[in-house]
Each structure stands twice: as structure tokens, then as C-alpha cells.
Coordinates of C-alpha atoms in Angstrom, one line a residue:
Chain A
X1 CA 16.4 -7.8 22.8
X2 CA 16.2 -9.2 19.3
X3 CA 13.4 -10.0 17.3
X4 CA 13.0 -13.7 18.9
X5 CA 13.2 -12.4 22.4
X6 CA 11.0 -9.4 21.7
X7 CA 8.5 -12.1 20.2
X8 CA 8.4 -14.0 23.4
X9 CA 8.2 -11.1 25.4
X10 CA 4.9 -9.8 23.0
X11 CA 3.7 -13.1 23.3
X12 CA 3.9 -13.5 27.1
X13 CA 1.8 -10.1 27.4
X14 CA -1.2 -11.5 24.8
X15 CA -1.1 -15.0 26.8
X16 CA -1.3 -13.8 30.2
X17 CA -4.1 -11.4 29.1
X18 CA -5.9 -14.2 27.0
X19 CA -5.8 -16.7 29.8
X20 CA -7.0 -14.3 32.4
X21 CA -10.4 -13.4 29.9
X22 CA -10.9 -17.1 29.5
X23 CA -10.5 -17.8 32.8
X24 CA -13.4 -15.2 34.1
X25 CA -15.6 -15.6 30.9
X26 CA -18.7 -14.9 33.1
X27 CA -17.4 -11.6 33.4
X28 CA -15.6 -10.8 29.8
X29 CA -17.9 -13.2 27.3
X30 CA -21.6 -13.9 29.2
X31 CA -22.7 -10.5 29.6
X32 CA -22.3 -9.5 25.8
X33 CA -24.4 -12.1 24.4
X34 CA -27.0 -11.7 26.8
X35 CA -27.4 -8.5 26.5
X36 CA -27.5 -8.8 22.5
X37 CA -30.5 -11.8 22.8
X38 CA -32.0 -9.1 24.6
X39 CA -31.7 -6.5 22.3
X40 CA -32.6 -9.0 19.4
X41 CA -36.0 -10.2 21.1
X42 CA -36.5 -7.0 21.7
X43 CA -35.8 -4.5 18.8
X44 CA -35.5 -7.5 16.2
X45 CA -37.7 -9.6 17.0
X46 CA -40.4 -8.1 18.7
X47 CA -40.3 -4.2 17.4
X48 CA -39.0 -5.5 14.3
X49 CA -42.1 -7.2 13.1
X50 CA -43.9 -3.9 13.0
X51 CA -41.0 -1.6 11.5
X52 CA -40.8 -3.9 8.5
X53 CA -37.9 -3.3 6.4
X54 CA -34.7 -0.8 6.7
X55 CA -33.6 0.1 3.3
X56 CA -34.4 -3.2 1.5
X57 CA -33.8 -5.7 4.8
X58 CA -35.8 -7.0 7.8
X59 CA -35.2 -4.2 10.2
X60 CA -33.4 -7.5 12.5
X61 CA -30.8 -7.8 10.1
X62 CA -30.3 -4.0 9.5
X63 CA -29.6 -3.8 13.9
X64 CA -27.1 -6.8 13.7
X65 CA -23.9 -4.9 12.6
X66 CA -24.7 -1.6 14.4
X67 CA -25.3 -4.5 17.8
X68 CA -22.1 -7.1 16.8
X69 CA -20.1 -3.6 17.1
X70 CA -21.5 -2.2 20.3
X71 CA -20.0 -5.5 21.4
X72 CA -16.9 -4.9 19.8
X73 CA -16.4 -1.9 21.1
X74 CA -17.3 -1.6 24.4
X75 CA -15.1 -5.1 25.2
X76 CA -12.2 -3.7 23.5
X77 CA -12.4 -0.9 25.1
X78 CA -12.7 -2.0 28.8
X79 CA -10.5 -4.8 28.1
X80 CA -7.5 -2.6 27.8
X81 CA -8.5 0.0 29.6
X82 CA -9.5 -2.5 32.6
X83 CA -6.4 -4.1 32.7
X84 CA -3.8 -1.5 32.7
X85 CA -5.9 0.5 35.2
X86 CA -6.0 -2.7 37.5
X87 CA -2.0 -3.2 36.9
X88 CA -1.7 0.2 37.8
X89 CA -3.6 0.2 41.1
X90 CA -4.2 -3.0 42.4
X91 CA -0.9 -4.8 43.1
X92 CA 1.5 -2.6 41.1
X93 CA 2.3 -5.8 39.1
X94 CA 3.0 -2.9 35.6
X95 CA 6.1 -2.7 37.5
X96 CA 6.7 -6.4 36.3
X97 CA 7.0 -5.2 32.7
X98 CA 8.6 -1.9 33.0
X99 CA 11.5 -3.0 35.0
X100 CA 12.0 -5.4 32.0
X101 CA 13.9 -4.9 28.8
X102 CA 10.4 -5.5 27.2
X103 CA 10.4 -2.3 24.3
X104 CA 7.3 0.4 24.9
X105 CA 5.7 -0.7 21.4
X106 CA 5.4 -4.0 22.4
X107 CA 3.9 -3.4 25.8
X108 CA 1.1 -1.7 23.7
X109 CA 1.2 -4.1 21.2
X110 CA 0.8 -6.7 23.8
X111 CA -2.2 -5.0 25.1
X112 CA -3.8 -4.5 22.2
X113 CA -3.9 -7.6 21.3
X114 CA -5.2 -8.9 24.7
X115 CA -8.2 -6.3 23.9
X116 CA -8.4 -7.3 20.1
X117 CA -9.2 -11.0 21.1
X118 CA -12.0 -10.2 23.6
X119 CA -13.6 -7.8 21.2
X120 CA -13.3 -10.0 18.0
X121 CA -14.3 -13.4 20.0
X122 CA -17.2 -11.4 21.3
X123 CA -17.9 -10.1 18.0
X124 CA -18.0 -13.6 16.9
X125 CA -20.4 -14.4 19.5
X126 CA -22.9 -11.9 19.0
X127 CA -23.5 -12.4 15.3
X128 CA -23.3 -16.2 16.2
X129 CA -26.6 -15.6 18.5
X130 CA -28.4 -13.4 15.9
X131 CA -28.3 -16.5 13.4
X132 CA -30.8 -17.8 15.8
X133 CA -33.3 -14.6 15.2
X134 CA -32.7 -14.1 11.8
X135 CA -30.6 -15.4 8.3
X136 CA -27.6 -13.5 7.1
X137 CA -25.6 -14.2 4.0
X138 CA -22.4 -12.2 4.2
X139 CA -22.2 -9.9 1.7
X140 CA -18.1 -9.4 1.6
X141 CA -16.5 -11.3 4.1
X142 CA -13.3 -9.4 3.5
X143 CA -15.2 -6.0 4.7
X144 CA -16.4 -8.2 7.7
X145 CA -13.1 -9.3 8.9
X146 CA -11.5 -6.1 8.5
X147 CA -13.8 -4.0 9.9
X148 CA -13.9 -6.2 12.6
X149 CA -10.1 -5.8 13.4
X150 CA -10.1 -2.5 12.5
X151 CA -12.6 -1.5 15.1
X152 CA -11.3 -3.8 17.4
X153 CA -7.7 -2.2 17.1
X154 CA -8.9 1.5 17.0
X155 CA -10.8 1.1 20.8
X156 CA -8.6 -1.4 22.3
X157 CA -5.9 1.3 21.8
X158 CA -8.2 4.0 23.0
X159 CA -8.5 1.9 26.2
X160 CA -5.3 1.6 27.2
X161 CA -4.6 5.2 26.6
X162 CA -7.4 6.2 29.0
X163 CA -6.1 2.9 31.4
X164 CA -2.7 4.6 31.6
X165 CA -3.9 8.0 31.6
X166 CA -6.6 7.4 34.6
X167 CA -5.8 8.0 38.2
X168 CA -9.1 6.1 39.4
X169 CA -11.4 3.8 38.8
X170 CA -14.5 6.3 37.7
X171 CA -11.9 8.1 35.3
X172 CA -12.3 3.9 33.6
X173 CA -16.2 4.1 33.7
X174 CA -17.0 7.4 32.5
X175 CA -15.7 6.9 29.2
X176 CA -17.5 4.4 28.8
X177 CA -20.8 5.4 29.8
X178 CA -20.9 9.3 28.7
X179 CA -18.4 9.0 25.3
X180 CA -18.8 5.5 24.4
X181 CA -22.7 4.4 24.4
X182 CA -23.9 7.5 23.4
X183 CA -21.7 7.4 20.1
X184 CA -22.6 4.1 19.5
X185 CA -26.1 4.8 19.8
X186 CA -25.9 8.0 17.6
X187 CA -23.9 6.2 15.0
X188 CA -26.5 4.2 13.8
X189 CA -27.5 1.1 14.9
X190 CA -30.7 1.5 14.9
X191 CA -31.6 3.3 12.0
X192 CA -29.7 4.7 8.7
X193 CA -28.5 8.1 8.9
X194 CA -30.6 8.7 5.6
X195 CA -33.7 8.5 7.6
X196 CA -32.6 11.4 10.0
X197 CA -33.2 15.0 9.5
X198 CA -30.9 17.2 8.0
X199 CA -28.9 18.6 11.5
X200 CA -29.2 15.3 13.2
X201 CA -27.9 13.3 10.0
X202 CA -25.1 16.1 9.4
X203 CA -23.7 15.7 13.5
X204 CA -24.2 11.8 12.9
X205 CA -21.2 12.3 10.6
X206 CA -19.0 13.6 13.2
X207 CA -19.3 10.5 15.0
X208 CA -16.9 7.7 14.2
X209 CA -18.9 5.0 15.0
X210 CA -21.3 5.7 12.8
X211 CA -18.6 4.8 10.1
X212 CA -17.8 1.6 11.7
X213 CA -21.1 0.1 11.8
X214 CA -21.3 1.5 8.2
X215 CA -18.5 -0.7 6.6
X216 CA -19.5 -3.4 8.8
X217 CA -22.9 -3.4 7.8
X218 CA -21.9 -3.1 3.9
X219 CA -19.8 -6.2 4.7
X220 CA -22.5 -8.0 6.4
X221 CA -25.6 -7.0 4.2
X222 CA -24.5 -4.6 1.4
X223 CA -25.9 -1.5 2.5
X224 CA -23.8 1.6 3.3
X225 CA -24.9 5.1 3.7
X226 CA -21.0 6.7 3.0
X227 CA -18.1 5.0 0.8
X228 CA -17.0 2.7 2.8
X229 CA -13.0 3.6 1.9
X230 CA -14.5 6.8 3.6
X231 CA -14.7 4.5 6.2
X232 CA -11.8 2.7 6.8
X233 CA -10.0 5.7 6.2
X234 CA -11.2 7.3 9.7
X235 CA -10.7 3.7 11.3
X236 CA -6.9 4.3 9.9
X237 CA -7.0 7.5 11.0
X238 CA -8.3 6.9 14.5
X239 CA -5.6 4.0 14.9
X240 CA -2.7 5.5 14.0
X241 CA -3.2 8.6 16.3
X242 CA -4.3 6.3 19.1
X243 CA -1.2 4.3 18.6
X244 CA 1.1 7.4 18.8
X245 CA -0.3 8.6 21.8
X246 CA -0.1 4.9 23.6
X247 CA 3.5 4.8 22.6
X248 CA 4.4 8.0 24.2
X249 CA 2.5 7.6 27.1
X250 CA 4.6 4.3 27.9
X251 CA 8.0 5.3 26.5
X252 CA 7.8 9.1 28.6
X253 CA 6.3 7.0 31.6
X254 CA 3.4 10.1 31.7
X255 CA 0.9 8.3 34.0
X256 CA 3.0 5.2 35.0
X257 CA 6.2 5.8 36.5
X258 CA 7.1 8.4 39.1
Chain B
X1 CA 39.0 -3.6 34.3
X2 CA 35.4 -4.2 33.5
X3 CA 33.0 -1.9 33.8
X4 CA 31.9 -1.0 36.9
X5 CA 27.9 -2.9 38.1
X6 CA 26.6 0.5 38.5
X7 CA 27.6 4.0 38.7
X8 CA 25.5 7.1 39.9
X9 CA 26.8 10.8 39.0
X10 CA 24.9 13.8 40.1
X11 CA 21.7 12.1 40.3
X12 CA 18.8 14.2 41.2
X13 CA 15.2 13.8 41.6
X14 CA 12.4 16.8 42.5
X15 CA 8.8 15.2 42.4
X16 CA 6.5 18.2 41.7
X17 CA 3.8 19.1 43.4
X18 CA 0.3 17.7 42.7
X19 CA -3.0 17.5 44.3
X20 CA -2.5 20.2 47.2
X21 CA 1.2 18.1 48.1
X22 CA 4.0 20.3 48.2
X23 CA 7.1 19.3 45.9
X24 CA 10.3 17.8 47.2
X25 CA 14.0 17.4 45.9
X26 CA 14.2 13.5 46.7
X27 CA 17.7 13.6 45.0
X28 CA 20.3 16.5 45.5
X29 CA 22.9 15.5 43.6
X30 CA 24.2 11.8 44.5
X31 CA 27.0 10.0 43.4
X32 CA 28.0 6.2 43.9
X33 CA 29.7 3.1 42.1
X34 CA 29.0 -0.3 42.7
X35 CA 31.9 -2.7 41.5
X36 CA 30.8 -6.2 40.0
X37 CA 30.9 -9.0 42.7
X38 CA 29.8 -6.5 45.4
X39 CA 27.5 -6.4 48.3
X40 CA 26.5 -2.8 48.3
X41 CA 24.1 -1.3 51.4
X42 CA 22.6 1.9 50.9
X43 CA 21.5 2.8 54.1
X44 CA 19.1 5.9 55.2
X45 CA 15.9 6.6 57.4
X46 CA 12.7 6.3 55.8
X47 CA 12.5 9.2 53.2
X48 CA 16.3 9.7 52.7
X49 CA 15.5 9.3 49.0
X50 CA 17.1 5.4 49.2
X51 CA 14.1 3.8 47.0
X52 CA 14.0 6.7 44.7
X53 CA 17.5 6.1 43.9
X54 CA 16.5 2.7 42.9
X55 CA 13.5 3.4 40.8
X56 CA 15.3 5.7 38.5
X57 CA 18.0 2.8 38.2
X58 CA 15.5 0.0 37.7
X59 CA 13.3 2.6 35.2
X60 CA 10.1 3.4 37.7
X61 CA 11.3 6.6 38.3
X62 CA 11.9 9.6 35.8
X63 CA 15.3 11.1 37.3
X64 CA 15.5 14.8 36.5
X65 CA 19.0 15.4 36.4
X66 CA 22.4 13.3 36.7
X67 CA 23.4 9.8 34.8
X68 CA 23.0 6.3 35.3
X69 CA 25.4 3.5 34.0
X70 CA 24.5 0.1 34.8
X71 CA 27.4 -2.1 33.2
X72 CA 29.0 0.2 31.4
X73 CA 25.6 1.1 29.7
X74 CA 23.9 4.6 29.5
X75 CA 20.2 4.2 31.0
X76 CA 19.3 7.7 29.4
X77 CA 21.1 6.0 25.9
X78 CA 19.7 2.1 26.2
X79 CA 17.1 1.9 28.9
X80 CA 16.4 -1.6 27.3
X81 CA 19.7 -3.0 27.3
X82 CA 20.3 -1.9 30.7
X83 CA 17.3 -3.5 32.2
X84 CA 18.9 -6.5 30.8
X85 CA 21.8 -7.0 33.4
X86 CA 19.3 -5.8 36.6
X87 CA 16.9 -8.0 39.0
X88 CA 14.6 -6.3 41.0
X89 CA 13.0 -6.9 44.8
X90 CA 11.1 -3.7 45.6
X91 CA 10.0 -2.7 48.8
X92 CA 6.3 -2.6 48.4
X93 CA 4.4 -5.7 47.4
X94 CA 4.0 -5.6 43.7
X95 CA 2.4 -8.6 43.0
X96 CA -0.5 -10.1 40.6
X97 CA -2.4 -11.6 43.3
X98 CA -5.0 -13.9 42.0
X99 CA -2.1 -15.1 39.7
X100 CA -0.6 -18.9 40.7
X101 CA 2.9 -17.9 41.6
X102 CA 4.2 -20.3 38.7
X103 CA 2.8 -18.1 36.5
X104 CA 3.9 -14.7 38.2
X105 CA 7.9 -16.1 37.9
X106 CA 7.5 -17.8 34.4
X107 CA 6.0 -14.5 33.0
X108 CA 8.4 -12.8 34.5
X109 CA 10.9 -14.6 32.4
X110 CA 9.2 -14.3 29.4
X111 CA 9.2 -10.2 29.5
X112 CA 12.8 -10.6 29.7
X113 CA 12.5 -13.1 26.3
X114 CA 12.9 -16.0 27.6
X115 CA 10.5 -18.9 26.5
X116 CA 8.7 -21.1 28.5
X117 CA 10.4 -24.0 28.0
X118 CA 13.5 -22.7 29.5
X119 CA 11.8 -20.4 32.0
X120 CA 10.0 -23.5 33.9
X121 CA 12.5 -25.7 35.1
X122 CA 14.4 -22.5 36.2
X123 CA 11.0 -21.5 38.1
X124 CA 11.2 -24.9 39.6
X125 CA 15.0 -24.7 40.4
X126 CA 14.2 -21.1 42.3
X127 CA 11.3 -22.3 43.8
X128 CA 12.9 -25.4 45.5
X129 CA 16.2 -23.3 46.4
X130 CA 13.5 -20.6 48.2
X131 CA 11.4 -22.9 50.1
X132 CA 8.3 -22.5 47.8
X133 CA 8.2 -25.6 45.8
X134 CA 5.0 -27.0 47.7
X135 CA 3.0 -23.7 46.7
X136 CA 4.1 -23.5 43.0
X137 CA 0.0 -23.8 41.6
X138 CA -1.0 -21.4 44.4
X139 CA -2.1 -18.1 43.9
X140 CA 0.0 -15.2 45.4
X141 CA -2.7 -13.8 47.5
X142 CA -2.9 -17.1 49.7
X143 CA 0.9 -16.8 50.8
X144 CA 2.0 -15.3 54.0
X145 CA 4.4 -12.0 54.1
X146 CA 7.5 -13.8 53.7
X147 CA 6.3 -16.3 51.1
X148 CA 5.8 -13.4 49.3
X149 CA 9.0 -11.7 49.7
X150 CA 10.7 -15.1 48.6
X151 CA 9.0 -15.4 45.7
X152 CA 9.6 -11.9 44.7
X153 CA 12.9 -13.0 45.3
X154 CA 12.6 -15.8 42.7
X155 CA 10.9 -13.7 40.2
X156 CA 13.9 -11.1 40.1
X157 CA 16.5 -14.2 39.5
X158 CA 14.6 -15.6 37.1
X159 CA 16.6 -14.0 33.8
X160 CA 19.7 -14.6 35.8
X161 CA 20.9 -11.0 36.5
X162 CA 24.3 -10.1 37.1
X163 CA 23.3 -7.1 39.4
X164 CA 20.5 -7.3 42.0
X165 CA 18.6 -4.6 43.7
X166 CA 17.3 -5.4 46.7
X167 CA 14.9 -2.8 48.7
X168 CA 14.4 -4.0 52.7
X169 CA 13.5 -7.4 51.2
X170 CA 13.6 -9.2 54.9
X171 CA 10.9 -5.9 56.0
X172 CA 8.5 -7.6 58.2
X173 CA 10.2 -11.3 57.8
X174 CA 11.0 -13.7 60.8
X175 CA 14.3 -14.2 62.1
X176 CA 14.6 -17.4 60.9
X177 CA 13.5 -16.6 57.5
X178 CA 15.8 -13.6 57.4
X179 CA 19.1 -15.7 58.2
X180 CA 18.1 -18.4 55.3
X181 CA 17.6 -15.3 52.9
X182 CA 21.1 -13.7 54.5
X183 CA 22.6 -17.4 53.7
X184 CA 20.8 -17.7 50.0
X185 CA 22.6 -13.5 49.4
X186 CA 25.6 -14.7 50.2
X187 CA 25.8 -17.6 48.4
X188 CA 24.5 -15.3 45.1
X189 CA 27.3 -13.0 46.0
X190 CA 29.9 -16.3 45.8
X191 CA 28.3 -16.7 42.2
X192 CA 29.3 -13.5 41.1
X193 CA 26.1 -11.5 41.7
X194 CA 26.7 -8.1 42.5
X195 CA 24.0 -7.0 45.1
X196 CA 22.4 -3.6 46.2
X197 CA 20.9 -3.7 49.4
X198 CA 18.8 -1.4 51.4
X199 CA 17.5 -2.3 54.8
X200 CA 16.7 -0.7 58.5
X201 CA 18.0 -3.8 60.4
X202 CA 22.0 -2.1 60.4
X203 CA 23.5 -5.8 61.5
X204 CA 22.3 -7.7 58.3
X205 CA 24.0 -5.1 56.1
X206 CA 27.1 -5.0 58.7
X207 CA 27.2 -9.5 58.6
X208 CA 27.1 -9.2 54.7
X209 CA 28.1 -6.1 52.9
X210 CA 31.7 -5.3 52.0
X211 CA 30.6 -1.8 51.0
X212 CA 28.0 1.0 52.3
X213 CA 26.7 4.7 51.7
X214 CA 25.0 6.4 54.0
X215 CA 22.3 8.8 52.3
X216 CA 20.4 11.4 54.6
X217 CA 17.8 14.0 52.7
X218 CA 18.7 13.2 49.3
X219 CA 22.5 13.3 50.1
X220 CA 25.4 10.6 50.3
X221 CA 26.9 11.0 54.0
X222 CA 29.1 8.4 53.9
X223 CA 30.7 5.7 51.3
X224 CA 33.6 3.7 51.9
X225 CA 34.3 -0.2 52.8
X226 CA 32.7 -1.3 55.3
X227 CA 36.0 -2.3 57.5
X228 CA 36.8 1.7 56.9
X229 CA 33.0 2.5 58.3
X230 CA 33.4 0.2 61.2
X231 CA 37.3 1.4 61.5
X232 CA 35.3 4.6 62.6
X233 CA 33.5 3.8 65.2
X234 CA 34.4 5.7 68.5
X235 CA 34.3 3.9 71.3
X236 CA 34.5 6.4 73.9
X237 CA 31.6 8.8 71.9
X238 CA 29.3 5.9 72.1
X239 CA 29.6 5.6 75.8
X240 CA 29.2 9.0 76.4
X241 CA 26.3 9.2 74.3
X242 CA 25.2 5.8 76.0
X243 CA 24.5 4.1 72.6
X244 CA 23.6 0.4 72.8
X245 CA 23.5 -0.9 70.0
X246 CA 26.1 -2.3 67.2
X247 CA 28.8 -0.4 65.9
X248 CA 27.7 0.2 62.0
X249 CA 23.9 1.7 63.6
X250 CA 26.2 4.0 66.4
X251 CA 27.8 5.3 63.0
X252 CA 24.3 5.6 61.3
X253 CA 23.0 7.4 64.2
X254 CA 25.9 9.9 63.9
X255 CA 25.8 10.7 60.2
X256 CA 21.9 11.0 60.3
X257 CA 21.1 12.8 63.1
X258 CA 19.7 16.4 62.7
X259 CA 22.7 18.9 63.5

């Protein structure tokens, strides 16, 4: 293929993905944002007023970056994962692609890209709604939008590993439940690592998210408890091993052809 | 002389065991060539290792030993660039089904990199040609069985291949339906199309193809023209084994039975 058929071919991938998440946005965009008004009424909002402030802001706009990227992530993530696990088992229509002259790193690129516009519309959405619960000036919109692709890039790659990887439908909603959440609650979205003791702030460390919403909270409001180069060093990190492992997965076949 | 549409050497498959199943050599070693402008049937009883064949050459399969040319090209060398000159029925549905089947053949076309605006009024071309016009902005899942089978038809022409693989694509399909697809095959083959065909019902490969193999556990029992094949047929055997039906199944029925 050359470069202006492989294009077409990427783009064919994202748009058939793209128009599918539009098409059922009462499954892929509604549950998001109401589960973030929820969590604003009721940790912002409501619990908020009594906590005060979080290292020099409202404690509503300290939870916004640590909630804008539980969005992010968990979307991403099933997005991907979802997809290829469906294309997989329900119809066989991967077939469609593989039997085509389409090259493995733009199957994955195609994919990714499907999950990177869920999570970052999402993303979009969620810190939309918490302008209704509280003000934000955007402290560096550049950190924003990169932490936002970044994070959306690293997990919608991790989904589609574990989407070509699983062999049914709970090996697609484990992750999610048991890895996923708990990191993202552990990695600080409700409170700064500074205010936990010293084991529990040490293992906080280990988890990745807790860099994310770092860097995307110094974008949003300044604050960071680690450099956030630190940061966007593991997101790099994280990507580029996540992106080797798709890659091989589709090129070998491991988990998709016979 | 051009290079041949495909050619098989030493192919062999073993799936390996998993979850409590037993492995199984699928593959033991076949060999075939297709020529350009043929109309090829591989013919076999259900497990003969006929749709493994054609996964490893359409790139579903992982073969384990042997090559693969398809066009002169080296699947193990340019899986890509092979995949290029192939279209693909399978025999399974493998279908998006809550996808309108406009979308399911114009996608198709653009995996293959071909844009949209030359990928529709080919889809609508196809579509017309396969009876399926009427249903273009339906979605798969409302068709019946051979609707489906059509427009998997349609989505494997859609990149205009010059060699296509067709596994029991009239399984399941009317009679009348399977003599318009015999008559839309042949008229492919008239175009220059080289086609593979697999298929249980022994008179549609006898009415079209001009070549056949026979493959029987993993093995090639058989390949020659088919005026050679049908050249064999012994009359006399057949009445003495009080066979009834046509001559290219009595053969079948001789080369596959257990020994």
C-alpha cells in the first residue's frame, strides 16, 4: 500500500469506530457525565463545603482533574478493549481487516484513535459539567491538552491489548473493575499524596495514575505533588511499551488468527 | 508465462492443543497450483483440512510449515502485498451485524485503500449485479441467509481481486439462488478472475470448474483437470457398488472413503 492508500485504510478504521460511538452515545458519552454531576454534587459540592481547601484550592476544583481523568481512562480503555473483543467474538467481522492488505501498525493505530476520541470528547465533557459547580482558570493549557492525549493514548492502547488478548467477555471487565478503578482511586483524586502517610504515600508512587492526574492537575490548577516531566515521562514510558506489545500481538496474530 | 494465481508447497498446519482438546495435523504436507483464469474446486468432507488451507492463504491462519505464493508473491515475504490480489467469501458468517450493508462493502474497500468516492458507486454496481440494491441502508442482521452470502460476495469484489476464494458460499442457499450465483462465477471467470472454490454439492463444482483436488485428512488425493477426473470414472465399479449419484461424487466417494 503506499502512504495514500494506507491513509485511507487508517482513516476507514477511526471513521467506522467514531460513527459507531456517536451513534450509541447513550451508551459511550451519557453515562460519564452523569456519573461525574454525581460525584461533583456529592464530593464537590456537598462534602466539599466542609473540607475547605486542598493545598491552596476549593477542595471541588482539587477533585476535577483526578474525576475529568477517571473519565478518560476508563472510556479509553473500554473503547478499545470493547471493540476488538466484540470484533473478535460477535460476528468475526476482525476477519474483515486482516484478510486486507491493511499493515498491523495501522490496525492499532486505527484503534487507538477510535479510543483516543471517546476518551478526549469525554474528557471534554466532564470538565465542561464541573464549570457548572465551580470556576477553573487553566493554568497551562499546553499541560492540559497533552496530558489529555497522553493518557488517552497510553489506555486506549492498553485496551486493545487486553481486547485482543482476552478469550471472553469477563477477561474485558475485570480489568477494569479490579486494575483500573482501584488505581485510579489510589492515585489521587481525592486527595494529594502529601497528605498520606509515609507507606501509603510511598505505594501511591507506584501507581501510574497517580502521575496522570498529577500533570493534569498542574495543567488545570498549578499544583503538582512530583515534576511533572517526571510525569510525562512514565506516560511516554507506558505508551511506547503498550504500543510494542499491540503491534506484535497483531503482526504474530497471538490471540487473533488461528 | 505469468506467474501462477496461487501455488501451495508442503503446506502443513498442526493446531495445538488447548483447553483439554487434543492437537491435530490439519495440514500434512499439501501441494497445489492454481493458474490465472481458473476455476479451481477443492473438494473434501468436512474436516479434510479444506478451510484451513484457505485461512493460511487469505492470512487467518498461522501455517506451520510449507510456502505460499499468491501471484508470484511470497506470503511469508509480503503478507501485505499478497492480500492485495485475493477476495475472500468464508464459510462462516463473518459479518458486522448492526452495520447497514453499504457500509459493511464500502469499508471493506477502504481497508484495501480505496476512498469512498470510488468505493460507492462500485458498492452500488455490486449491489445491483447481486440482487441487493433494494436493501443497500439495511443492516446485515435483517437479511435472510442468502442475502447474506451475496453480500459477502460483494464485499470480497469490492477491491476488484484477480483471485477469489470462495469457501461453500451457496451452503444453505436455494436452488434458485445457487444457479444465479453459478451464472454471476462464471461470468467472473469470463473476466479473467481466477476462482477457488470449495463446496459439498459435487455437481456445482463438476458444471463449473475446469480443475479439482481432492484433499482427505490433511492430504491431496487427487488433482488433475476435471475432464481427466471425470475420464476416470468407472462405470462398471459404480454399478457394482450401486452408486447413484453423478460421476465427479462416485469419484469423491472413491478417493475418500476409509480403506
Amino acid at each position: 500500500m503506499n502512504a495514500y492508500q494506507t491513509w485511507v485504510s487508517f482513516y476507514t478504521i477511526v471513521r467506522k469506530d467514531v460513527v459507531r460511538i456517536f451513534r450509541i452515545w447513550a451508551q459511550t458519552f451519557l453515562p460519564s457525565v452523569v456519573t461525574s454531576v454525581l460525584y461533583f454534587v456529592i464530593f464537590g459540592a456537598f462534602l466539599g463545603s466542609r473540607i475547605g481547601e486542598v493545598q491552596g484550592v476549593p477542595y471541588i476544583s482539587f477533585v476535577v482533574p483526578g474525576l475529568v481523568m477517571l473519565a478518560v481512562v476508563t472510556n479509553s480503555y473500554m473503547n478499545t478493549s470493547f471493540t476488538m473483543f466484540m470484533s473478535k467474538f460477535f460476528g468475526r467481522n476482525i476477519d474483515e481487516i486482516l484478510v486486507s492488505p491493511t499493515p498491523p501498525w495501522v490496525i492499532v493505530a486505527g484503534y487507538i484513535a477510535g479510543g483516543m476520541v471517546r476518551g478526549v470528547i469525554i474528557g471534554v465533557l466532564v470538565l465542561a459539567v464541573s464549570l457548572f459547580f465551580t470556576h477553573l482558570a487553566i493554568y497551562n493549557i499546553f499541560a492540559v491538552i497533552g496530558f489529555l492525549l497522553l493518557t488517552s493514548l497510553v489506555f486506549s492502547v492498553a485496551g486493545l491489548v487486553n481486547g485482543v488478548y482476552a478469550k471472553s467477555i469477563d477477561s474485558i471487565n475485570i480489568v477494569p473493575t479490579f486494575v483500573l478503578t482501584p488505581l485510579v482511586y489510589l492515585g489521587g483524586v481525592f486527595y494529594s499524596a502529601e497528605a498520606l502517610p509515609g507507606f501509603w504515600g510511598s505505594l501511591t508512587k507506584f501507581d501510574p495514575v497517580f502521575y496522570i492526574i498529577n500533570g493534569f492537575r498542574y495543567g488545570l490548577l498549578g499544583i503538582a505533588d512530583v515534576s511533572i516531566w517526571f510525569s510525562v515521562g512514565i506516560l511516554v514510558g507506558l505508551s511506547v511499551l503498550f504500543l510494542a506489545i499491540a503491534i506484535y500481538l497483531i503482526k504474530t496474530g497471538l490471540g487473533l488468527r488461528q | 508465462m505469468a506467474d501462477a494465481a496461487l501455488i501451495v508447497k508442503d503446506l502443513e498446519k498442526t493446531y495445538a492443543s488447548q483447553e483439554g482438546r487434543p492437537g491435530s495435523q490439519a495440514l500434512k504436507g499439501v501441494s497445489l497450483t492454481v493458474e490465472q483464469g481458473d476455476f479451481f474446486a477443492l473438494l473434501g468432507p468436512n474436516g479434510a483440512g479444506k478451510s484451513t488451507l484457505i485461512g493460511i492463504v487469505t492470512g487467518l491462519v498461522n501455517k506451520t510449515g510449507g510456502e505460499v505464493h499468491v501471484h508470484g508473491v511470497n506470503i511469508d515475504e509480503s503478507p501485505e502485498k499478497a492480500r492485495t490480489f485475493i477476495g475472500v467469501v468464508p464459510q462462516n458468517m463473518n459479518l458486522d451485524y448492526f452495520g447497514k450493508i453499504n457500509d459493511i462493502v464500502i469499508n471493506q474497500a477502504g481497508y484495501y485503500g480505496i476512498p469512498r468516492a470510488v468505493a460507492i458507486p462500485r458498492t452500488d454496481q455490486l449491489f445491483k449485479d447481486l440482487g441487493l440494491y433494494e436493501k443497500r441502508n439495511d443492516q446485515a442482521r435483517t437479511l435472510s441467509g442468502g442475502m447474506m452470502r451475496r453480500l459477502m460476495i460483494a464485499r470480497a469484489l469490492i477491491h476488484q481481486p484477480q483471485f477469489l476464494i470462495l469457501d461453500e458460499p451457496t451452503a444453505g442457499v436455494d436452488v434458485e439462488l445457487r444457479r444465479s450465483m453459478w451464472d454471476y462465477l462464471t461470468k467472473l471467470t469470463k473476466a479473467g478472475v481466477t476462482i477457488l472454490l470449495t463446496t459439498h454439492y459435487l455437481e456445482e463444482a463438476e458444471q463449473l470448474a475446469n480443475k479439482v483436488a481432492i484433499i482427505n485428512k490433511g492430504e491431496i488425493v487427487l488433482n488433475d483437470t476435471m475432464q481427466n477426473v471425470l475420464a476416470m470414472h468407472n462405470e462398471e465399479l459404480a454399478a457394482k457398488e450401486g452408486f447413484r449419484g453423478g460421476k465427479l461424487e462416485e469419484i469423491f466417494i472413491q478417493m475418500t472413503k476409509e480403506k
